[in-house]
Amino acid sequence: MTMHAVEAGHPPLSLLEKAARVLSAFQTAQPRLTLTEVVRRSGLPRSSAHRILDQLVQLRWLEREGRDYRLGLGMLELGALATHHNRLRRAALPHLHTLHEATGHLVHLTVLDGAEVVYLERIGGSDDSGVPSRVGGRQPAHCTASGKAILAFSDAALVEQVIGQGLRPRTPRTITRPESLRGELAMVRERGVAFDHEEGFRGVSCVAAPLRGAGRAIAAISVCGNGAHRELERIAPAVRGCARAVWQAMFGPGRQAQTAVAGIEPSVPEPAMDTMMAWLRFSEWM
């Protein structure tokens, strides 16, 4: 049955919907499909299916071997990253709630995507509505405490990539000079926490700690709030302790769910896994 017969009387499919039909055709125990099989499973015209298959191959979402197509590394990477984020969020959630209750301020869990941080979780109440963040939202890494916390424990090449894209000002306090940012990141490595003094939003201050073992950071936990700048130094040990507790919940002996929001930082064994890809290799999806 053709797509036209199936969708008689309905609006034409968008390109995104067509691509979704093609990818959905691979939800089968059969790992390889020919163009004919994709056409039959998707209901798309042969010319449309062929064109979309070629585009998905270019994007590395599919791979082609002769006449056969199969899911590519691009899709595998996306799926692994989604699994990583979901497991990270589940491990962090109870500790984020405890940190919020202990500090009374808004708590974020973020990861780095290129030159931006992405919010995986936001724990707060109605009093935190003045902080313009949302789950799934993005902010430039160079003007957020979370971004600086992750960048400080990332490859130097990534830092230079962020600098190369331009340090655009968000407020009069935003760091816009490359040397100033490099110096700030060096201080973060010494202190173990990063600060944001109204650099991303007027009136909003934050403190963040990287989620890491002995190597690179895979995420960051932050506490933010309107008028919180007077409390950042006091809150910093609790944020750092929360990050260590989350890491221990994920990788520590027995994966014990310990909280450390009273400023007491437990001794946490440092796993050898020091990169996100190492984390992914040892994740349950494998």
C-alpha positions as a Markdown table, in Angstrom:
| # | Residue | x | y | z |
|---|---|---|---|---|
| 1 | Met | 0.0 | 0.0 | 0.0 |
| 2 | Thr | 1.5 | 3.3 | -1.0 |
| 3 | Met | 1.8 | 6.4 | 1.3 |
| 4 | His | -0.7 | 8.2 | -0.9 |
| 5 | Ala | -3.3 | 5.5 | -0.3 |
| 6 | Val | -2.6 | 5.3 | 3.4 |
| 7 | Glu | -2.8 | 9.1 | 3.9 |
| 8 | Ala | -5.6 | 10.0 | 1.6 |
| 9 | Gly | -7.3 | 13.0 | 3.0 |
| 10 | His | -4.5 | 13.8 | 5.4 |
| 11 | Pro | -1.8 | 16.5 | 5.1 |
| 12 | Pro | 1.5 | 15.5 | 3.5 |
| 13 | Leu | 4.2 | 14.2 | 5.7 |
| 14 | Ser | 7.0 | 16.6 | 6.7 |
| 15 | Leu | 10.6 | 15.7 | 6.0 |
| 16 | Leu | 11.2 | 14.9 | 9.7 |
| 17 | Glu | 8.2 | 12.6 | 9.7 |
| 18 | Lys | 9.4 | 10.8 | 6.6 |
| 19 | Ala | 12.9 | 10.4 | 8.2 |
| 20 | Ala | 11.3 | 9.0 | 11.3 |
| 21 | Arg | 9.3 | 6.4 | 9.3 |
| 22 | Val | 12.6 | 5.3 | 7.6 |
| 23 | Leu | 14.4 | 4.9 | 10.9 |
| 24 | Ser | 11.4 | 3.2 | 12.5 |
| 25 | Ala | 11.6 | 0.6 | 9.7 |
| 26 | Phe | 14.8 | -0.7 | 11.4 |
| 27 | Gln | 12.9 | -1.6 | 14.6 |
| 28 | Thr | 13.1 | -5.2 | 13.8 |
| 29 | Ala | 15.1 | -8.3 | 14.7 |
| 30 | Gln | 16.5 | -8.1 | 11.1 |
| 31 | Pro | 19.5 | -5.7 | 11.3 |
| 32 | Arg | 19.9 | -5.1 | 7.6 |
| 33 | Leu | 17.2 | -3.9 | 5.2 |
| 34 | Thr | 17.2 | -3.3 | 1.5 |
| 35 | Leu | 15.6 | -0.2 | -0.2 |
| 36 | Thr | 12.6 | -2.4 | -1.1 |
| 37 | Glu | 12.1 | -3.5 | 2.5 |
| 38 | Val | 12.4 | 0.1 | 3.8 |
| 39 | Val | 9.7 | 1.2 | 1.2 |
| 40 | Arg | 7.4 | -1.6 | 2.3 |
| 41 | Arg | 7.9 | -1.0 | 6.1 |
| 42 | Ser | 7.7 | 2.8 | 5.9 |
| 43 | Gly | 5.0 | 3.2 | 3.3 |
| 44 | Leu | 7.0 | 5.9 | 1.5 |
| 45 | Pro | 7.4 | 6.2 | -2.2 |
| 46 | Arg | 10.6 | 4.6 | -3.4 |
| 47 | Ser | 12.2 | 7.9 | -4.6 |
| 48 | Ser | 11.5 | 9.5 | -1.2 |
| 49 | Ala | 12.8 | 6.6 | 0.8 |
| 50 | His | 16.0 | 6.4 | -1.4 |
| 51 | Arg | 16.7 | 10.1 | -1.0 |
| 52 | Ile | 16.2 | 10.0 | 2.8 |
| 53 | Leu | 18.3 | 6.8 | 3.1 |
| 54 | Asp | 21.2 | 8.5 | 1.4 |
| 55 | Gln | 20.9 | 11.6 | 3.6 |
| 56 | Leu | 20.9 | 9.4 | 6.8 |
| 57 | Val | 24.0 | 7.6 | 5.5 |
| 58 | Gln | 25.8 | 11.0 | 5.1 |
| 59 | Leu | 24.8 | 11.9 | 8.7 |
| 60 | Arg | 26.2 | 8.5 | 9.9 |
| 61 | Trp | 22.8 | 7.6 | 11.3 |
| 62 | Leu | 22.7 | 4.7 | 8.9 |
| 63 | Glu | 25.4 | 2.7 | 7.1 |
| 64 | Arg | 25.3 | 1.1 | 3.7 |
| 65 | Glu | 26.9 | -2.1 | 2.6 |
| 66 | Gly | 26.1 | -3.0 | -1.0 |
| 67 | Arg | 22.3 | -3.0 | -1.3 |
| 68 | Asp | 21.7 | -3.3 | 2.5 |
| 69 | Tyr | 21.3 | -0.5 | 5.1 |
| 70 | Arg | 21.7 | -0.8 | 8.8 |
| 71 | Leu | 21.8 | 1.5 | 11.8 |
| 72 | Gly | 25.0 | 3.5 | 12.0 |
| 73 | Leu | 27.4 | 4.7 | 14.6 |
| 74 | Gly | 25.7 | 8.1 | 14.8 |
| 75 | Met | 22.5 | 6.5 | 16.1 |
| 76 | Leu | 24.5 | 4.3 | 18.5 |
| 77 | Glu | 26.3 | 7.4 | 19.9 |
| 78 | Leu | 23.0 | 9.2 | 20.4 |
| 79 | Gly | 21.4 | 6.2 | 22.1 |
| 80 | Ala | 24.4 | 5.8 | 24.3 |
| 81 | Leu | 24.4 | 9.4 | 25.2 |
| 82 | Ala | 20.7 | 9.3 | 26.1 |
| 83 | Thr | 21.3 | 6.3 | 28.3 |
| 84 | His | 24.2 | 8.0 | 29.9 |
| 85 | His | 22.2 | 11.1 | 30.7 |
| 86 | Asn | 19.2 | 9.0 | 32.0 |
| 87 | Arg | 21.4 | 7.0 | 34.4 |
| 88 | Leu | 23.3 | 10.1 | 35.5 |
| 89 | Arg | 20.0 | 11.9 | 36.3 |
| 90 | Arg | 18.6 | 8.9 | 38.2 |
| 91 | Ala | 21.8 | 8.6 | 40.3 |
| 92 | Ala | 21.9 | 12.3 | 41.0 |
| 93 | Leu | 18.2 | 13.1 | 41.7 |
| 94 | Pro | 18.1 | 12.2 | 45.5 |
| 95 | His | 21.3 | 14.1 | 46.1 |
| 96 | Leu | 20.0 | 17.1 | 44.2 |
| 97 | His | 16.8 | 17.2 | 46.3 |
| 98 | Thr | 18.9 | 16.9 | 49.5 |
| 99 | Leu | 21.2 | 19.8 | 48.4 |
| 100 | His | 18.1 | 21.9 | 47.6 |
| 101 | Glu | 16.6 | 21.3 | 51.0 |
| 102 | Ala | 19.9 | 22.1 | 52.7 |
| 103 | Thr | 20.6 | 25.3 | 50.9 |
| 104 | Gly | 17.2 | 26.6 | 50.1 |
| 105 | His | 18.3 | 27.5 | 46.6 |
| 106 | Leu | 17.8 | 26.3 | 43.0 |
| 107 | Val | 19.9 | 23.2 | 42.1 |
| 108 | His | 20.9 | 22.2 | 38.6 |
| 109 | Leu | 22.5 | 19.1 | 37.0 |
| 110 | Thr | 24.2 | 20.0 | 33.7 |
| 111 | Val | 26.4 | 18.5 | 30.9 |
| 112 | Leu | 28.5 | 20.1 | 28.3 |
| 113 | Asp | 27.5 | 20.0 | 24.6 |
| 114 | Gly | 30.0 | 21.9 | 22.5 |
| 115 | Ala | 30.3 | 25.4 | 23.8 |
| 116 | Glu | 27.0 | 25.2 | 25.8 |
| 117 | Val | 25.7 | 23.6 | 28.9 |
| 118 | Val | 22.5 | 21.6 | 28.8 |
| 119 | Tyr | 20.3 | 21.4 | 31.9 |
| 120 | Leu | 19.4 | 17.8 | 32.6 |
| 121 | Glu | 17.6 | 18.6 | 35.9 |
| 122 | Arg | 16.3 | 21.6 | 37.8 |
| 123 | Ile | 15.2 | 21.3 | 41.5 |
| 124 | Gly | 13.6 | 24.3 | 43.0 |
| 125 | Gly | 10.3 | 25.9 | 44.0 |
| 126 | Ser | 8.2 | 28.9 | 43.1 |
| 127 | Asp | 10.6 | 31.3 | 44.7 |
| 128 | Asp | 13.2 | 30.3 | 42.0 |
| 129 | Ser | 11.1 | 31.4 | 39.1 |
| 130 | Gly | 13.4 | 34.4 | 38.7 |
| 131 | Val | 16.2 | 32.2 | 37.4 |
| 132 | Pro | 15.5 | 31.6 | 33.7 |
| 133 | Ser | 16.5 | 28.0 | 33.4 |
| 134 | Arg | 14.6 | 24.9 | 32.3 |
| 135 | Val | 15.2 | 21.2 | 31.7 |
| 136 | Gly | 16.6 | 20.8 | 28.2 |
| 137 | Gly | 17.6 | 24.5 | 28.1 |
| 138 | Arg | 21.0 | 25.7 | 27.1 |
| 139 | Gln | 23.4 | 28.5 | 28.1 |
| 140 | Pro | 26.9 | 29.5 | 26.9 |
| 141 | Ala | 29.4 | 27.6 | 29.0 |
| 142 | His | 31.8 | 30.5 | 29.5 |
| 143 | Cys | 29.3 | 32.6 | 31.5 |
| 144 | Thr | 27.9 | 29.9 | 33.8 |
| 145 | Ala | 29.4 | 28.3 | 36.9 |
| 146 | Ser | 28.5 | 24.8 | 35.6 |
| 147 | Gly | 30.2 | 25.5 | 32.3 |
| 148 | Lys | 33.3 | 26.7 | 33.9 |
| 149 | Ala | 33.4 | 23.8 | 36.3 |
| 150 | Ile | 33.3 | 21.3 | 33.4 |
| 151 | Leu | 35.7 | 23.2 | 31.2 |
| 152 | Ala | 38.2 | 23.5 | 33.9 |
| 153 | Phe | 38.5 | 19.7 | 33.9 |
| 154 | Ser | 38.3 | 19.2 | 30.1 |
| 155 | Asp | 40.8 | 18.9 | 27.3 |
| 156 | Ala | 42.6 | 22.1 | 26.6 |
| 157 | Ala | 41.5 | 21.7 | 22.9 |
| 158 | Leu | 37.9 | 21.9 | 24.0 |
| 159 | Val | 38.6 | 25.1 | 26.0 |
| 160 | Glu | 40.2 | 26.6 | 22.9 |
| 161 | Gln | 37.3 | 25.6 | 20.8 |
| 162 | Val | 34.9 | 27.4 | 23.1 |
| 163 | Ile | 37.1 | 30.5 | 23.0 |
| 164 | Gly | 37.4 | 30.3 | 19.3 |
| 165 | Gln | 33.6 | 30.5 | 18.9 |
| 166 | Gly | 33.6 | 33.8 | 20.7 |
| 167 | Leu | 33.0 | 34.8 | 24.4 |
| 168 | Arg | 30.0 | 36.9 | 23.8 |
| 169 | Pro | 28.8 | 39.0 | 26.7 |
| 170 | Arg | 25.5 | 38.3 | 28.4 |
| 171 | Thr | 25.8 | 40.9 | 31.1 |
| 172 | Pro | 28.4 | 43.6 | 32.0 |
| 173 | Arg | 30.1 | 40.9 | 34.2 |
| 174 | Thr | 30.5 | 38.2 | 31.5 |
| 175 | Ile | 34.1 | 37.1 | 31.0 |
| 176 | Thr | 34.9 | 38.0 | 27.4 |
| 177 | Arg | 38.7 | 38.0 | 27.2 |
| 178 | Pro | 40.4 | 34.6 | 26.5 |
| 179 | Glu | 43.2 | 35.1 | 29.0 |
| 180 | Ser | 40.7 | 36.0 | 31.7 |
| 181 | Leu | 38.7 | 32.8 | 31.1 |
| 182 | Arg | 41.9 | 30.7 | 31.1 |
| 183 | Gly | 42.9 | 32.2 | 34.4 |
| 184 | Glu | 39.4 | 31.6 | 35.8 |
| 185 | Leu | 39.6 | 28.0 | 34.8 |
| 186 | Ala | 43.0 | 27.6 | 36.5 |
| 187 | Met | 41.4 | 29.0 | 39.7 |
| 188 | Val | 38.6 | 26.5 | 39.4 |
| 189 | Arg | 41.1 | 23.6 | 39.2 |
| 190 | Glu | 42.7 | 24.9 | 42.5 |
| 191 | Arg | 39.4 | 25.5 | 44.4 |
| 192 | Gly | 37.4 | 22.6 | 43.0 |
| 193 | Val | 34.4 | 24.8 | 42.4 |
| 194 | Ala | 33.4 | 27.5 | 39.9 |
| 195 | Phe | 31.5 | 30.7 | 40.6 |
| 196 | Asp | 29.2 | 32.8 | 38.4 |
| 197 | His | 28.7 | 36.4 | 39.7 |
| 198 | Glu | 25.9 | 37.6 | 37.6 |
| 199 | Glu | 27.8 | 36.6 | 34.4 |
| 200 | Gly | 24.9 | 34.9 | 32.7 |
| 201 | Phe | 21.9 | 36.8 | 34.1 |
| 202 | Arg | 21.6 | 40.0 | 36.0 |
| 203 | Gly | 21.0 | 39.4 | 39.7 |
| 204 | Val | 21.7 | 35.6 | 39.5 |
| 205 | Ser | 24.8 | 34.1 | 41.2 |
| 206 | Cys | 25.8 | 30.4 | 41.1 |
| 207 | Val | 28.4 | 28.0 | 42.5 |
| 208 | Ala | 29.1 | 24.7 | 40.7 |
| 209 | Ala | 31.2 | 21.6 | 41.3 |
| 210 | Pro | 32.4 | 19.2 | 38.6 |
| 211 | Leu | 31.2 | 15.6 | 38.6 |
| 212 | Arg | 34.5 | 13.7 | 38.1 |
| 213 | Gly | 36.8 | 11.2 | 39.4 |
| 214 | Ala | 40.6 | 11.5 | 38.8 |
| 215 | Gly | 40.2 | 12.8 | 35.2 |
| 216 | Arg | 37.8 | 14.8 | 33.1 |
| 217 | Ala | 34.4 | 16.1 | 34.3 |
| 218 | Ile | 31.3 | 14.4 | 32.8 |
| 219 | Ala | 28.8 | 16.9 | 34.3 |
| 220 | Ala | 28.4 | 19.6 | 37.0 |
| 221 | Ile | 26.1 | 20.3 | 39.9 |
| 222 | Ser | 25.3 | 23.9 | 40.7 |
| 223 | Val | 23.3 | 26.0 | 43.2 |
| 224 | Cys | 21.9 | 29.3 | 41.9 |
| 225 | Gly | 19.6 | 32.0 | 43.1 |
| 226 | Asn | 18.7 | 35.7 | 43.0 |
| 227 | Gly | 20.8 | 37.5 | 45.6 |
| 228 | Ala | 22.7 | 34.3 | 46.4 |
| 229 | His | 26.1 | 35.9 | 45.9 |
| 230 | Arg | 26.6 | 36.5 | 49.7 |
| 231 | Glu | 26.2 | 32.8 | 50.4 |
| 232 | Leu | 28.3 | 31.2 | 47.6 |
| 233 | Glu | 31.4 | 30.7 | 49.7 |
| 234 | Arg | 29.3 | 29.1 | 52.5 |
| 235 | Ile | 27.4 | 26.9 | 50.0 |
| 236 | Ala | 30.5 | 25.8 | 48.0 |
| 237 | Pro | 31.5 | 22.9 | 50.3 |
| 238 | Ala | 28.0 | 21.4 | 50.2 |
| 239 | Val | 27.9 | 21.6 | 46.4 |
| 240 | Arg | 31.3 | 20.0 | 46.2 |
| 241 | Gly | 30.2 | 17.3 | 48.6 |
| 242 | Cys | 27.1 | 16.6 | 46.7 |
| 243 | Ala | 29.1 | 16.1 | 43.5 |
| 244 | Arg | 31.3 | 13.6 | 45.2 |
| 245 | Ala | 28.3 | 11.8 | 46.7 |
| 246 | Val | 26.7 | 11.5 | 43.2 |
| 247 | Trp | 30.0 | 10.1 | 41.8 |
| 248 | Gln | 30.2 | 7.6 | 44.6 |
| 249 | Ala | 26.6 | 6.6 | 44.0 |
| 250 | Met | 27.5 | 5.8 | 40.4 |
| 251 | Phe | 31.0 | 4.3 | 40.8 |
| 252 | Gly | 31.9 | 4.0 | 44.5 |
| 253 | Pro | 32.2 | 0.7 | 46.5 |
| 254 | Gly | 28.8 | -0.8 | 46.7 |
| 255 | Arg | 27.3 | 2.3 | 45.0 |
| 256 | Gln | 26.3 | 3.6 | 48.4 |
| 257 | Ala | 23.8 | 6.4 | 48.2 |
| 258 | Gln | 25.5 | 8.8 | 50.6 |
| 259 | Thr | 24.7 | 12.5 | 50.9 |
| 260 | Ala | 27.3 | 15.1 | 51.8 |
| 261 | Val | 25.6 | 18.4 | 52.1 |
| 262 | Ala | 26.8 | 19.4 | 55.5 |
| 263 | Gly | 30.1 | 20.5 | 54.2 |
| 264 | Ile | 31.8 | 17.3 | 55.1 |
| 265 | Glu | 33.4 | 15.8 | 52.0 |
| 266 | Pro | 33.8 | 12.0 | 52.2 |
| 267 | Ser | 36.9 | 10.3 | 50.8 |
| 268 | Val | 35.7 | 8.8 | 47.5 |
| 269 | Pro | 37.9 | 6.3 | 45.6 |
| 270 | Glu | 38.8 | 7.7 | 42.2 |
| 271 | Pro | 37.9 | 5.2 | 39.3 |
| 272 | Ala | 40.2 | 4.9 | 36.4 |
| 273 | Met | 37.4 | 5.9 | 34.0 |
| 274 | Asp | 38.1 | 9.5 | 33.2 |
| 275 | Thr | 36.2 | 10.3 | 30.1 |
| 276 | Met | 32.5 | 10.2 | 29.0 |
| 277 | Met | 33.3 | 7.6 | 26.4 |
| 278 | Ala | 34.9 | 5.4 | 29.1 |
| 279 | Trp | 31.8 | 5.8 | 31.1 |
| 280 | Leu | 29.7 | 4.8 | 28.2 |
| 281 | Arg | 31.8 | 1.7 | 27.5 |
| 282 | Phe | 31.1 | 0.4 | 31.0 |
| 283 | Ser | 27.4 | 1.4 | 31.0 |
| 284 | Glu | 24.6 | -1.1 | 31.1 |
| 285 | Trp | 23.5 | -0.5 | 27.5 |
| 286 | Met | 26.5 | -2.5 | 26.4 |
